[in-house]
Amino acid sequence: MDEARPLWATPLQFVFACISYAVGLGNVWRFPYLCQMYGGGSFLVPYIIMLTVEGMPLLYLELAVGQRMRQGSIGAWRTINPYLSGVGVASVVVSFFLSMYYNVINAWAFWYLFHSFQDPLPWSVCPLNGNRTGYDEECEKASSTQYFWYRKTLNISPSIQESGAVQWEPALCLILAWLLVYLCILRGTESTGKVVYFTALLPYCVLIVYLVRGLTLHGATNGLAYMFTPKMEQLANPKAWINAATQIFFSLGLGFGSLIAFASYNEPSNNCQKHAVIVSIINSSTSIFASVVTFSIYGFKATFNYESCLNKVILLLTNSFDLEDGFLTVSNLEEVKSYLASAYPSKYSEVFPQIKNCSLESELETAVQGTGLAFIVYTEAIKNMEVSQLWSVLYFFMLLMLGIGSMLGNTAAILTPLTDSKVISSYLPKEAISGLVCLVSCAIGLVFTMEAGNYWFDIFNDYAATLPLLLIVLVEAAAVCYLYGLRRFESDLKAMTGHALNWYWKAMWGGVSPLLIISLFVFYLSDYIITGTLQYQAWDASQGQLVTKDYPPYALAIIGLLVASSTMCIPLGALGTFIVRRLKRRDTASVA
């Protein structure tokens, strides 16, 4: 198996594959949100500490296991201990769930990319109503960017119970996204190794261009000042530390089996310790770099909205009190408002309900993450830029590259154990296995293009890969240290790479990192219990905003099934191995 196993052309290809996989959409749309929520610059303190005690050690552990066992997740853990085959199966199941819904983001990126060539951008203005006498009512109550996302892109239903039909345009974009993924993975490491140069490097090129543009935007300094002004009191907030640990954990893609699969194609002598450190630092640096870009855009958007609000107030007061044009300015607005309130109290009281309370601080504090940041907040800022079509094309092309890069890792986690299997590979060539996985994932993924598809997307995103991944990585660390044996693993690594393990890696693997994972596991479990009935955000077209609703019983059952279907693989795998061994032992005894 070792002799026939394909290898990366160079160690650099492997590093780029890991970077392309680890640096994903979470770096762009979740890390900036966490900075905004938990004290700006002060959030970097728990983030860097968690990188040191959790992210880097566990990344090295997975790379070392893959390189040492030279198999996908199922074979690797079965080799470490026959009772651990269920750990690999659990990783494959979680990766399959992820690939089903994650590629929908790439479909949305394609959809927005195609629409970015229109002038004006379709989300920059509200469409006319049916009578062509005014703007669409839903769009007027929300905003043009929200309307384009919820109505034109998702055509979202009022609740999860109203499934609706498959939207053919997003469905075609999803098929295109899966076709692109299939072409990238068609030849295994041979084709993936070439693609990762683009998926890893191009997002950085776009981010650098966006940084230069962002820093020249009016109000960018307001956003950057907000980000880098530390709120030290947040260091005492346990949620800041929990979210820092969670962000590191999921951003590096631990537990999916992708890193094990990538490392299994390495030369045994490859210095995976050095590569683990490099990938961890680049991943975290990218998050910080992307935050600088995001907050410069935030600052522009917040300043634009703030100044637009002030101009509306100035226009209202100028018209209501017949003031001379140009008399009322931003600098004297508060002073004139006080004068008008005292000089014309009755008239001012009539106008007062229409006067908006404009605040730059409140605009900057509006925290959004996930699809809301990518497809609403960013598009809101882009539409107000000069040459907005160019910036829109660049932005959604970057999202697509980030998404495809992560999908290469997700599919590798599924395909490597399947192609490693002698039973499957004897009947089907590698290309056919890849095609079947893509076809099945695409067919199931069409659910997310229905009118209620976004609600199911949120369910998969929130529950399919949280608790299961924590349990998988906890079992991985415990298995290497206490079942396989830390000393034995250390001697394997020394024989492989020529480098001895120092005390730092042993301390993290043997105690600190597992304890941290247990703490996260307990937090998530208690959070679900304390929350009570699980809820979701539904779009109310009549109000033009999101409203909170309770999940129906069948949705709760599917959430439970999502969590159980992967986590139960671990004990069931051990039980199956135990039964098979007992039966073999009994057969041997009866023959004797």
XYZ file of C-alpha atoms in Angstrom:
592
model
C 0.000 0.000 0.000
C 2.834 2.397 0.882
C 4.607 1.711 -2.417
C 1.501 2.340 -4.543
C 0.277 5.342 -2.546
C 0.385 8.639 -4.493
C 2.460 11.469 -3.007
C 2.438 15.236 -3.135
C 4.837 16.479 -5.834
C 6.623 18.689 -3.259
C 6.218 19.445 0.477
C 5.101 22.935 -0.591
C 2.051 21.427 -2.306
C 1.077 19.787 0.965
C 1.456 23.081 2.883
C -0.637 24.917 0.292
C -3.321 22.183 0.482
C -3.488 22.579 4.281
C -3.596 26.390 4.038
C -6.249 26.277 1.311
C -8.343 23.941 3.492
C -7.843 25.718 6.832
C -8.117 29.311 5.577
C -11.790 29.460 4.716
C -14.904 31.545 5.014
C -14.736 31.512 8.830
C -11.584 33.646 8.694
C -13.438 36.288 6.693
C -16.913 36.267 8.200
C -16.663 34.898 11.768
C -13.376 36.141 13.239
C -14.164 39.853 12.552
C -17.566 39.341 14.203
C -15.915 37.858 17.314
C -13.487 40.798 17.476
C -16.461 43.133 17.290
C -18.366 41.264 19.999
C -15.536 40.630 22.477
C -13.475 43.743 22.868
C -11.716 44.437 19.570
C -7.953 44.163 20.043
C -8.298 42.545 23.484
C -9.894 39.453 21.841
C -6.469 38.662 20.370
C -5.205 37.741 23.869
C -7.476 34.673 24.393
C -7.235 33.898 20.670
C -3.420 33.617 20.658
C -3.408 31.672 23.950
C -5.944 29.177 22.550
C -3.892 28.852 19.370
C -0.877 27.884 21.519
C -2.565 25.412 23.868
C -5.230 23.941 21.558
C -4.948 24.722 17.837
C -1.286 24.115 17.086
C -0.884 20.910 19.176
C -4.028 19.235 17.822
C -3.163 20.179 14.240
C 0.282 18.594 14.676
C -1.324 15.497 16.216
C -3.595 14.933 13.190
C -0.815 15.559 10.667
C 1.515 13.196 12.554
C -1.131 10.441 12.690
C -1.852 10.735 8.954
C 1.837 10.735 8.002
C 2.709 7.838 10.320
C -0.218 5.548 9.382
C -0.296 6.590 5.684
C -4.030 5.966 5.448
C -7.296 7.910 5.548
C -9.079 8.514 8.866
C -10.802 5.094 9.073
C -7.654 3.056 8.336
C -5.411 5.294 10.459
C -7.471 4.938 13.631
C -8.081 1.236 13.026
C -4.284 0.775 12.822
C -3.795 2.641 16.110
C -6.394 0.427 17.767
C -8.964 -1.880 16.104
C -11.650 -0.592 18.474
C -11.186 2.960 17.096
C -12.394 2.363 13.531
C -15.622 4.158 14.512
C -13.648 7.387 15.059
C -12.673 7.440 11.394
C -16.228 6.598 10.326
C -17.540 9.468 12.500
C -15.101 11.862 10.780
C -16.287 10.713 7.345
C -19.959 11.147 8.335
C -19.350 14.693 9.639
C -17.359 15.559 6.480
C -20.212 14.210 4.354
C -22.734 16.385 6.213
C -20.436 19.380 5.772
C -19.887 18.821 2.054
C -23.659 18.573 1.499
C -24.378 22.090 2.761
C -21.009 23.888 2.470
C -20.997 23.853 -1.320
C -24.299 25.770 -1.264
C -22.219 28.788 -0.144
C -20.160 28.384 -3.313
C -23.424 28.243 -5.295
C -24.491 31.571 -3.721
C -21.044 33.016 -4.489
C -21.490 31.978 -8.150
C -24.976 33.567 -8.175
C -23.680 36.897 -6.847
C -20.601 36.730 -9.108
C -22.769 36.370 -12.212
C -24.954 39.306 -11.105
C -21.880 41.457 -10.370
C -21.466 42.272 -14.074
C -24.750 44.236 -14.184
C -24.859 48.016 -14.073
C -26.252 49.081 -11.693
C -25.722 46.165 -9.303
C -29.108 44.437 -8.817
C -28.917 44.798 -5.021
C -28.168 48.529 -5.139
C -31.778 49.654 -5.756
C -35.235 48.364 -4.884
C -37.343 47.066 -7.803
C -40.629 48.744 -8.763
C -43.902 47.260 -7.531
C -46.392 45.502 -9.811
C -48.217 48.759 -10.687
C -44.884 50.534 -11.332
C -46.098 53.371 -9.091
C -43.443 52.948 -6.406
C -40.890 50.584 -4.956
C -41.617 47.022 -3.827
C -43.145 47.138 -0.343
C -40.968 44.351 1.136
C -37.801 45.998 -0.209
C -38.794 49.416 1.189
C -39.362 47.943 4.674
C -36.034 46.075 4.614
C -33.228 47.319 2.345
C -32.199 46.665 -1.244
C -29.369 44.310 -0.167
C -31.617 42.351 2.241
C -34.331 42.131 -0.412
C -31.920 40.756 -3.014
C -30.618 38.160 -0.524
C -33.866 36.973 1.037
C -36.225 37.388 -1.912
C -34.209 37.218 -5.149
C -31.495 34.754 -4.051
C -33.243 32.532 -1.497
C -36.918 33.354 -2.260
C -37.242 32.400 1.387
C -40.465 31.036 2.899
C -41.971 32.497 6.109
C -41.075 29.379 8.143
C -39.293 26.035 7.998
C -42.648 24.234 7.767
C -43.341 25.785 4.337
C -40.734 23.947 2.231
C -41.702 25.381 -1.145
C -40.175 24.321 -4.449
C -36.551 24.015 -5.561
C -35.310 27.366 -6.942
C -33.871 26.440 -10.318
C -31.318 29.269 -10.587
C -29.542 28.537 -7.247
C -29.899 24.824 -8.091
C -28.011 25.324 -11.375
C -25.330 27.277 -9.480
C -25.043 24.360 -7.023
C -24.581 21.878 -9.888
C -21.895 24.166 -11.343
C -20.149 24.355 -7.928
C -20.105 20.542 -7.638
C -18.861 20.190 -11.218
C -15.959 22.512 -10.371
C -15.146 20.505 -7.218
C -15.245 17.249 -9.208
C -12.811 18.591 -11.810
C -10.441 19.674 -9.009
C -10.424 16.252 -7.266
C -10.659 14.070 -10.400
C -7.027 12.878 -10.347
C -6.511 12.921 -6.574
C -3.319 14.616 -5.378
C -2.200 15.077 -8.976
C -5.039 17.509 -9.789
C -5.654 18.827 -6.254
C -1.942 19.641 -5.866
C -2.128 22.031 -8.828
C -5.447 23.631 -7.861
C -4.395 24.487 -4.279
C -1.817 26.993 -5.538
C -4.723 29.067 -6.877
C -7.215 28.472 -4.042
C -4.546 29.286 -1.422
C -2.874 32.294 -3.064
C -5.637 34.133 -4.961
C -7.686 35.071 -1.852
C -4.586 36.825 -0.453
C -4.180 38.802 -3.682
C -7.810 39.947 -3.462
C -7.497 40.747 0.261
C -4.402 42.894 -0.410
C -6.247 44.783 -3.184
C -9.231 45.221 -0.868
C -6.965 46.426 1.944
C -5.494 49.161 -0.265
C -8.984 50.161 -1.404
C -10.444 49.889 2.088
C -7.829 52.135 3.666
C -8.579 54.853 1.097
C -12.340 54.807 1.781
C -13.930 57.676 3.677
C -14.472 56.587 7.293
C -12.147 53.550 7.169
C -10.171 54.909 10.135
C -13.357 54.861 12.247
C -13.662 51.107 11.704
C -9.973 50.412 12.362
C -9.997 52.548 15.530
C -13.015 50.549 16.729
C -11.226 47.250 16.053
C -7.872 48.106 17.615
C -9.240 49.910 20.688
C -9.078 47.139 23.324
C -11.887 46.690 25.837
C -9.899 44.953 28.546
C -12.986 44.188 30.652
C -13.879 41.532 28.035
C -10.904 39.443 29.213
C -12.970 38.623 32.307
C -15.834 37.388 30.108
C -15.713 33.558 29.903
C -17.609 33.629 26.589
C -14.697 35.513 24.991
C -12.347 32.617 25.892
C -14.851 29.952 24.845
C -15.429 31.629 21.477
C -11.674 32.065 20.958
C -11.155 28.325 21.565
C -14.096 27.423 19.316
C -12.883 29.680 16.499
C -9.387 28.159 16.586
C -10.808 24.640 16.679
C -13.186 24.965 13.720
C -11.015 27.333 11.680
C -8.185 24.786 11.481
C -10.648 22.069 10.443
C -9.781 19.627 13.227
C -11.649 16.321 13.484
C -12.950 16.111 9.918
C -10.211 13.723 8.797
C -9.082 16.095 6.014
C -5.723 16.848 7.646
C -5.095 13.137 8.236
C -5.951 12.457 4.574
C -3.627 15.212 3.301
C -0.746 14.096 5.560
C -1.133 10.471 4.460
C 0.213 11.478 1.013
C 3.447 12.861 2.539
C 6.872 11.279 2.444
C 7.378 9.573 5.849
C 10.412 11.767 6.523
C 8.458 15.012 6.026
C 8.821 17.508 8.927
C 5.112 17.732 9.782
C 5.867 19.560 13.071
C 7.272 22.526 11.147
C 4.333 22.449 8.749
C 1.802 22.361 11.615
C 3.344 25.515 13.106
C 3.443 27.254 9.692
C -0.192 26.422 8.821
C -1.437 27.458 12.303
C 0.342 30.819 12.206
C -0.700 31.573 8.606
C -4.318 30.662 9.390
C -4.486 32.946 12.438
C -2.578 35.756 10.707
C -5.077 35.575 7.851
C -7.952 36.000 10.311
C -6.350 39.155 11.722
C -5.480 40.444 8.241
C -9.046 39.792 7.009
C -10.358 41.663 10.077
C -8.337 44.759 9.164
C -9.887 44.643 5.677
C -13.376 43.985 7.076
C -13.223 46.766 9.669
C -12.022 49.302 7.091
C -15.143 48.362 5.058
C -17.247 48.448 8.274
C -15.930 51.947 8.990
C -16.838 53.131 5.488
C -20.337 51.621 5.688
C -20.973 52.949 9.221
C -19.717 56.444 8.323
C -21.785 56.467 5.110
C -24.956 55.449 7.006
C -24.232 57.928 9.813
C -23.702 60.843 7.428
C -26.769 59.857 5.375
C -28.803 59.871 8.582
C -27.486 63.352 9.520
C -28.242 64.703 6.029
C -31.842 63.437 6.260
C -32.252 65.195 9.633
C -30.757 68.425 8.203
C -33.098 68.260 5.181
C -36.121 67.593 7.417
C -35.397 70.537 9.740
C -34.496 72.866 6.850
C -37.817 72.162 5.103
C -39.939 72.118 8.273
C -38.658 75.448 9.625
C -37.941 77.172 6.255
C -34.266 77.561 7.088
C -31.812 78.954 4.547
C -30.048 76.300 2.457
C -26.577 75.646 3.847
C -27.346 77.281 7.195
C -27.775 73.976 9.005
C -24.609 71.826 8.986
C -23.286 68.749 10.793
C -21.177 70.960 13.081
C -24.049 73.157 14.314
C -26.862 70.576 14.135
C -27.168 69.890 17.880
C -26.994 73.604 18.729
C -29.725 74.505 16.198
C -31.901 71.598 17.351
C -31.782 72.937 20.930
C -32.649 76.435 19.725
C -35.586 75.229 17.590
C -36.917 73.106 20.474
C -36.960 76.145 22.811
C -38.065 78.762 20.254
C -40.779 76.712 18.478
C -41.785 74.016 21.002
C -45.150 73.043 19.465
C -43.846 72.800 15.895
C -40.687 70.987 17.017
C -42.778 68.425 18.938
C -44.651 67.639 15.706
C -41.404 67.109 13.776
C -39.524 65.349 16.617
C -40.902 61.783 15.992
C -39.440 61.944 12.447
C -35.961 62.986 13.655
C -33.697 59.935 13.676
C -31.118 59.447 16.413
C -27.882 59.278 14.382
C -24.948 57.555 16.101
C -21.681 56.435 14.562
C -20.959 54.226 17.598
C -24.239 52.305 17.245
C -23.550 51.809 13.516
C -20.125 50.345 14.347
C -21.564 48.103 17.073
C -23.996 46.384 14.704
C -22.412 42.918 14.752
C -23.178 40.497 11.912
C -21.586 37.151 11.057
C -21.905 34.370 8.516
C -24.044 34.823 5.411
C -25.397 38.096 6.816
C -21.894 39.612 6.711
C -20.912 38.097 3.356
C -24.088 38.700 1.370
C -25.733 41.705 3.079
C -23.196 43.895 4.939
C -20.423 43.603 2.343
C -22.815 44.117 -0.580
C -24.222 47.177 1.237
C -20.708 48.647 1.330
C -19.769 47.558 -2.206
C -22.798 49.215 -3.812
C -21.638 52.604 -2.453
C -18.088 52.275 -3.838
C -16.926 53.741 -7.118
C -16.642 51.107 -9.880
C -18.771 48.854 -7.670
C -18.954 46.079 -10.298
C -15.175 45.555 -10.136
C -15.132 45.310 -6.323
C -18.118 42.982 -6.361
C -16.484 40.617 -8.893
C -13.246 40.559 -6.869
C -15.038 39.951 -3.571
C -17.241 37.069 -4.729
C -14.373 35.510 -6.675
C -12.390 35.521 -3.417
C -15.315 33.891 -1.541
C -15.498 31.240 -4.254
C -11.771 30.459 -3.992
C -11.994 30.211 -0.188
C -15.038 27.947 -0.432
C -13.565 25.663 -3.117
C -10.304 25.370 -1.141
C -12.209 24.163 1.916
C -14.304 21.786 -0.203
C -11.132 20.093 -1.508
C -10.275 19.203 2.100
C -13.819 18.058 2.901
C -14.008 15.762 -0.114
C -10.494 14.399 0.571
C -11.685 13.366 4.053
C -14.483 11.323 2.431
C -12.645 9.969 -0.600
C -9.322 8.903 0.967
C -10.860 6.208 3.252
C -13.048 5.021 0.336
C -10.152 4.752 -2.149
C -8.010 3.119 0.567
C -10.622 0.364 0.879
C -9.549 -2.623 -1.207
C -13.169 -3.785 -1.508
C -14.434 -0.516 -3.028
C -11.356 0.307 -5.122
C -11.354 -3.189 -6.658
C -14.806 -2.551 -8.166
C -14.659 1.176 -8.931
C -11.848 3.413 -10.236
C -10.923 6.546 -8.305
C -12.725 8.821 -10.797
C -15.995 6.888 -10.404
C -15.810 7.002 -6.589
C -15.209 10.779 -6.728
C -18.091 11.212 -9.181
C -20.527 9.201 -7.031
C -19.656 11.173 -3.869
C -20.140 14.485 -5.727
C -23.375 13.303 -7.359
C -24.957 12.088 -4.092
C -23.866 15.229 -2.208
C -25.226 17.480 -4.973
C -28.561 15.614 -5.119
C -29.076 15.911 -1.348
C -27.781 19.499 -1.412
C -30.717 20.522 -3.630
C -32.754 20.565 -0.400
C -30.869 23.756 0.523
C -32.035 25.474 -2.678
C -35.719 25.128 -1.727
C -37.659 28.073 -0.309
C -37.055 26.780 3.233
C -33.533 25.658 2.308
C -31.774 28.421 4.233
C -33.409 27.256 7.478
C -32.072 23.712 6.874
C -28.700 25.221 5.987
C -28.611 26.887 9.429
C -29.526 23.589 11.129
C -26.654 21.737 9.428
C -24.270 24.640 10.025
C -25.138 24.921 13.739
C -25.484 21.276 14.768
C -23.920 18.807 12.277
C -20.312 19.636 13.137
C -20.088 21.097 16.656
C -20.513 18.518 19.435
C -19.517 15.568 17.168
C -16.183 17.196 16.240
C -15.322 17.965 19.862
C -15.970 14.334 20.802
C -13.965 13.032 17.817
C -10.875 15.139 18.594
C -11.098 14.301 22.314
C -11.088 10.571 21.497
C -8.202 11.117 19.029
C -6.000 12.797 21.650
C -6.852 10.186 24.297
C -6.244 7.330 21.835
C -2.767 8.501 20.823
C -1.651 9.301 24.369
C -3.220 6.480 26.383
C -4.184 3.626 24.013
C -1.380 3.710 21.445
C 0.956 5.223 24.042
C 2.653 8.611 23.990
C 6.161 7.093 24.305
C 5.495 4.695 21.439
C 4.140 7.515 19.263
C 7.125 9.666 20.185
C 9.547 6.948 19.080
C 7.561 6.540 15.819
C 7.896 10.265 15.101
C 11.608 10.253 15.895
C 12.188 7.285 13.590
C 10.107 8.972 10.883
C 11.369 12.562 10.966
C 14.567 12.369 13.036
C 13.175 14.922 15.525
C 12.332 14.137 19.157
C 9.128 15.454 20.749
C 9.775 18.229 23.255
C 7.915 18.707 26.531
C 5.479 21.274 25.059
C 3.823 18.875 22.603
C 3.639 16.063 25.179
C 2.101 18.334 27.835
C -0.501 19.680 25.396
C -1.455 16.277 23.972
C -1.474 14.466 27.295
C -3.388 16.968 29.420
C -4.019 20.599 28.475
C -5.705 20.179 25.066
C -8.037 17.298 26.120
C -9.099 19.221 29.246
C -9.845 22.246 27.100
C -11.967 20.150 24.715
C -13.886 18.671 27.677
C -14.577 22.220 28.909
C -15.892 23.223 25.472
C -17.986 20.059 25.280
C -19.549 20.751 28.705
C -20.208 24.391 27.758
C -22.012 23.494 24.517
C -24.013 20.748 26.191
C -25.093 22.980 29.100
C -25.836 25.838 26.692
C -28.228 23.621 24.722
C -29.916 22.462 27.943
C -30.224 25.978 29.434
C -31.516 27.436 26.148
C -34.509 25.095 26.284
C -36.511 24.993 23.050
C -34.200 25.563 20.121
C -35.145 28.532 17.949
C -34.302 29.946 14.526
C -34.475 33.254 12.679
C -37.261 33.379 10.062
C -37.784 36.122 7.464
C -41.041 38.060 7.831
C -41.755 39.720 4.461
C -44.551 41.885 5.876
C -42.154 43.493 8.386
C -39.035 43.266 6.223
C -37.002 41.779 9.077
C -36.038 38.555 10.846
C -38.267 37.169 13.600
C -37.523 34.392 16.113
C -39.531 31.164 15.914
C -39.400 27.769 17.644
C -38.236 24.755 15.686
C -41.077 22.256 15.020
C -40.747 18.768 16.577
C -39.605 17.093 13.341
C -36.791 19.651 12.913
C -35.665 18.941 16.504
C -35.686 15.211 15.690
C -33.455 15.810 12.644
C -31.073 17.924 14.782
C -30.829 15.016 17.241
C -30.286 12.585 14.367
C -27.510 14.769 12.894
C -25.612 14.776 16.188
C -26.264 11.105 17.008
C -25.514 9.690 13.540
C -21.859 10.733 13.754
C -21.166 10.461 17.497
C -22.750 6.985 17.768
C -20.290 5.681 15.164
C -17.571 5.698 17.856
C -19.222 3.325 20.388
C -20.913 1.280 17.636
C -17.570 0.814 15.856
C -15.985 -0.437 19.080
C -18.972 -2.711 19.770
C -18.853 -4.132 16.226
C -15.121 -4.880 16.527
C -15.707 -6.569 19.909
C -18.495 -8.785 18.518
C -16.483 -9.764 15.402
C -13.465 -10.656 17.572
C -15.613 -12.738 19.938
C -17.165 -14.620 17.011
C -13.733 -15.274 15.479
C -12.423 -16.485 18.819
C -15.438 -18.797 19.222
C -14.959 -20.191 15.678
C -11.259 -20.776 16.364
C -12.088 -22.545 19.650
C -14.723 -24.768 17.998
C -12.307 -25.763 15.206
C -9.642 -26.600 17.768
